[in-house]
Amino acid sequence: MRVKTITALFTAALVATSLTLTGCSSSDDNSDLVTVNAGEPQNPLVPTNTNENMGGRVVDRLWAGLKYYDAKGVSHNEMAQSIETTDRQHYKITIKPDWKFTDGTTVTSKSFVDAWNYGALGTNAQLQNWVFPPIVGYDEVAANPPTAQTMSGLKIVDDHTFTVDLKQPSIDFELELGFAPFYPLPEAAFKDMKAYGENPIGNGPYKFASADAWQHNVQIDLVPNPDYPGGRPAKNNGLRFKMYQNMDTAYADLLQGNLDVLDVIPDVALASYEQDLGDRAIHKPIAYSQHIGIQPTVPHFSGPEGVLRRKAISMAINREQIATNIFHGTRVPAKDFTAFTLDGFRENLPGAEVLKFNPDEAKKLWAQADAISPWSGTYQIAYNSDGGHQGWIEAVANSVKNTLGIDAVGAPYPTFKNIRDEIHNHNVGKAFRYGWQGDYPSMFEFLTALFLSTSETNDVDYKSPEFDRLLNTALAAPTPAAAYDILAQAQAVLFQDMADIPIFDYNVAAGRSDRVKKAEVAWSGLFDFENIEK
């Protein structure tokens, strides 16, 4: 677990590599767009079906929702003129008039209602469907009998007003209304949603620069939307999301001024990036957690045997040592299943001792699992090579191997899209690294998205009626404090079942080039893109 320091020679080698791979030179001004690191999105850019980092960073620039979140995670009304409720169960939402999509059509209350119904409809299998179950009528639409195409809890009053009825009061609903699956869609989207996602029409601060702005596996170019009337107008001439296969290459481009901002400093540079970048280095706590999951179809990881093995592996990982030796304080050993920056976070939850390095207990639990079914094979951990994960995955595998005496290795996939496709299709066949980066600042988002039985983003296929019940009870709590007490009980269930293996929370390590005078990392760990200034 050694970490090298960037040297002038090494940097020069990286720069040479980057110019070869990206096809750009130091004289390329990128048409004065702000260049930011990215990767190929998993799917076409449809808000209800974009649940991963690379697509999400683009989607949130193209759309405006009822609310938005500033760099500190504070919510503000965006398209909402007002959101009224007396009981947190029945809502009247009024939107601002004269707001346009970039095709010139008007955003109406129907634009929201149609988009939400599309996201909830079972046959559409949208990855962000997990936000809609609280709405009355969702169950019928999700099951998708011919008679239920729309949720009965959504009603259009007029062009600027609609109502939402929930099954029960929710302490989280209004906060999440700035989240992508609640964005509106224009009528044009429903003619061919896949084609629409390749060249989307939104209503946000940016729009596609041209019909061919998305050059797959290369870049996506956005330019300011001159008709955007909201609270986060672009303070730059546009954004170029450059897709990298290697974070070392991205860092070399940052040092050379061929990349304007980078939100993932590679392991090899963590010991030196603050010296390399000076006051252009960025380091702060963010709402981002890293996990290792494994689906129950993998041999030895279902039922009681799987619980024992997941707990044993968790206690075989020396998180403190890996965080120190590889990440230089930019990662924090996980203490729960959410993120340590969120309101309601608590250390020392019941069952959280399984997140501490304990070789003796790990071996004991592994032996108990062997008594059920003797271990065979190799423990593999899949990761995407384009995300800078090789170092820590190999360290985790070595920690497991040395503690439990089994073969354990990292299993690289070329790109983020490659691994996400296999995980989502449930054919990855091995353990895998996956993270969750906050879309809106709430513990509910992490717990619902990752572990609710019906969530399309429940990558580990965790099913627990008791967890689901506690989550819904927490939503109906009268105060945040009461909700956090119940969420602690829900997380105790996750620890009991060892739903997955939380590894790290994040202190972001990021940076800007000398061509940028202002660039702030937001609460989630992504840049506050609209406010980047060259």
Coordinates of N, CA and C in Angstrom, one line a residue, residues 42-43 47-52 118-133 138 141-143 181 295 420-426 432 434 436 445-463 468:
Q42 N -24.4 5.7 -18.2 CA -24.8 4.4 -18.4 C -26.0 4.3 -19.4
N43 N -26.8 5.3 -19.3 CA -28.1 5.2 -20.1 C -28.3 6.6 -20.8
P47 N -34.2 11.8 -16.9 CA -34.1 12.0 -15.4 C -34.6 10.9 -14.6
T48 N -35.7 10.2 -14.9 CA -36.2 9.1 -14.1 C -35.3 7.8 -14.2
N49 N -34.4 7.8 -15.2 CA -33.6 6.6 -15.4 C -32.2 6.8 -15.3
T50 N -31.8 7.9 -14.7 CA -30.4 8.3 -14.5 C -30.0 8.2 -13.0
N51 N -29.4 7.2 -12.6 CA -29.1 7.0 -11.2 C -27.6 6.9 -10.9
E52 N -26.8 7.3 -11.8 CA -25.3 7.2 -11.6 C -24.7 8.5 -11.8
Y118 N -44.8 8.6 -15.9 CA -43.9 7.8 -16.7 C -42.8 7.1 -15.9
G119 N -42.3 7.8 -14.9 CA -41.3 7.2 -14.0 C -41.8 6.1 -13.2
A120 N -43.1 6.2 -12.8 CA -43.7 5.2 -11.9 C -44.2 3.9 -12.6
L121 N -44.5 4.1 -13.9 CA -45.2 3.0 -14.6 C -44.3 1.8 -14.7
G122 N -44.8 0.6 -14.3 CA -44.0 -0.6 -14.1 C -43.2 -1.0 -15.4
T123 N -43.9 -0.9 -16.6 CA -43.3 -1.4 -17.8 C -42.2 -0.5 -18.2
N124 N -42.0 0.7 -17.7 CA -40.9 1.6 -18.1 C -39.7 1.3 -17.3
A125 N -39.8 0.5 -16.2 CA -38.6 0.1 -15.4 C -37.6 1.1 -15.2
Q126 N -38.0 2.3 -14.7 CA -37.1 3.4 -14.5 C -36.3 3.2 -13.2
L127 N -35.0 3.5 -13.3 CA -34.1 3.2 -12.2 C -34.4 4.1 -11.0
Q128 N -35.0 5.2 -11.2 CA -35.3 6.1 -10.1 C -36.7 5.9 -9.6
N129 N -37.4 4.8 -9.9 CA -38.8 4.6 -9.5 C -39.0 4.6 -8.0
W130 N -37.9 4.4 -7.3 CA -38.1 4.3 -5.8 C -38.6 5.6 -5.1
V131 N -38.6 6.7 -5.8 CA -39.1 7.9 -5.2 C -40.6 8.0 -5.2
F132 N -41.3 7.2 -6.0 CA -42.7 7.4 -6.3 C -43.6 6.5 -5.4
P133 N -43.2 5.4 -4.7 CA -44.1 4.6 -3.9 C -44.9 5.4 -2.9
Y138 N -49.5 4.6 -6.7 CA -48.2 4.0 -7.2 C -48.3 2.5 -7.4
V141 N -50.0 1.4 -10.5 CA -49.3 1.8 -11.7 C -48.0 0.9 -11.9
A142 N -47.4 0.7 -10.7 CA -46.2 -0.2 -10.8 C -46.5 -1.6 -11.2
A143 N -47.6 -2.1 -10.8 CA -48.1 -3.4 -11.3 C -48.5 -3.4 -12.7
P181 N -35.6 12.7 -10.5 CA -36.8 12.0 -11.0 C -38.1 12.8 -10.9
Q295 N -24.5 -9.8 -4.6 CA -25.9 -10.2 -4.8 C -26.0 -11.7 -4.3
R420 N -21.6 -1.0 -14.3 CA -23.0 -0.7 -13.9 C -24.0 -1.5 -14.7
D421 N -23.7 -1.8 -16.0 CA -24.6 -2.6 -16.8 C -24.7 -4.0 -16.2
E422 N -23.6 -4.6 -15.8 CA -23.6 -6.0 -15.3 C -24.3 -6.0 -13.9
I423 N -24.0 -5.0 -13.1 CA -24.6 -5.0 -11.7 C -26.1 -4.9 -11.9
H424 N -26.6 -3.9 -12.7 CA -28.0 -3.7 -12.9 C -28.7 -4.9 -13.5
N425 N -28.0 -5.6 -14.4 CA -28.6 -6.8 -15.0 C -28.5 -8.1 -14.2
H426 N -27.9 -7.9 -13.0 CA -27.7 -9.0 -12.0 C -26.9 -10.2 -12.6
F432 N -18.7 -6.4 -5.7 CA -18.5 -5.3 -6.5 C -18.4 -4.0 -5.6
Y434 N -19.4 -0.2 -5.1 CA -20.3 0.8 -5.6 C -20.5 1.9 -4.5
W436 N -22.5 5.7 -3.3 CA -23.7 6.6 -3.4 C -23.4 8.0 -3.1
E445 N -32.6 9.4 1.5 CA -32.2 9.1 0.1 C -31.3 7.9 0.1
F446 N -30.2 7.9 0.9 CA -29.3 6.8 0.9 C -30.0 5.5 1.2
L447 N -30.7 5.5 2.3 CA -31.3 4.3 2.8 C -32.4 3.7 1.9
T448 N -33.2 4.6 1.3 CA -34.3 4.2 0.5 C -33.8 3.7 -0.9
A449 N -32.9 4.5 -1.5 CA -32.3 4.1 -2.8 C -31.6 2.8 -2.7
L450 N -30.8 2.6 -1.7 CA -29.9 1.4 -1.7 C -30.6 0.1 -1.1
F451 N -31.6 0.3 -0.2 CA -32.0 -0.9 0.5 C -33.6 -1.1 0.6
L452 N -34.4 -0.2 0.1 CA -35.8 -0.5 0.1 C -36.1 -1.6 -0.9
S453 N -36.9 -2.6 -0.5 CA -37.1 -3.8 -1.2 C -37.5 -3.6 -2.7
T454 N -38.3 -2.5 -2.9 CA -38.8 -2.3 -4.3 C -38.0 -1.3 -5.1
S455 N -36.9 -0.8 -4.6 CA -36.1 0.1 -5.3 C -35.3 -0.5 -6.4
E456 N -35.4 0.1 -7.6 CA -34.6 -0.3 -8.8 C -33.1 -0.1 -8.6
T457 N -32.7 0.7 -7.6 CA -31.3 0.9 -7.4 C -30.8 0.1 -6.2
N458 N -31.6 -0.8 -5.7 CA -31.2 -1.8 -4.7 C -30.3 -2.8 -5.3
D459 N -29.0 -2.5 -5.5 CA -28.1 -3.4 -6.3 C -27.8 -4.7 -5.6
V460 N -28.0 -4.8 -4.3 CA -27.6 -6.0 -3.6 C -28.9 -6.9 -3.4
D461 N -30.0 -6.5 -3.9 CA -31.2 -7.3 -3.8 C -31.6 -7.6 -2.4
Y462 N -31.4 -6.6 -1.5 CA -31.8 -6.8 -0.1 C -33.3 -6.7 0.1
K463 N -33.9 -7.6 0.7 CA -35.3 -7.6 1.0 C -35.5 -7.8 2.5
D468 N -38.2 -2.1 5.6 CA -39.2 -1.3 4.9 C -40.2 -0.6 5.8

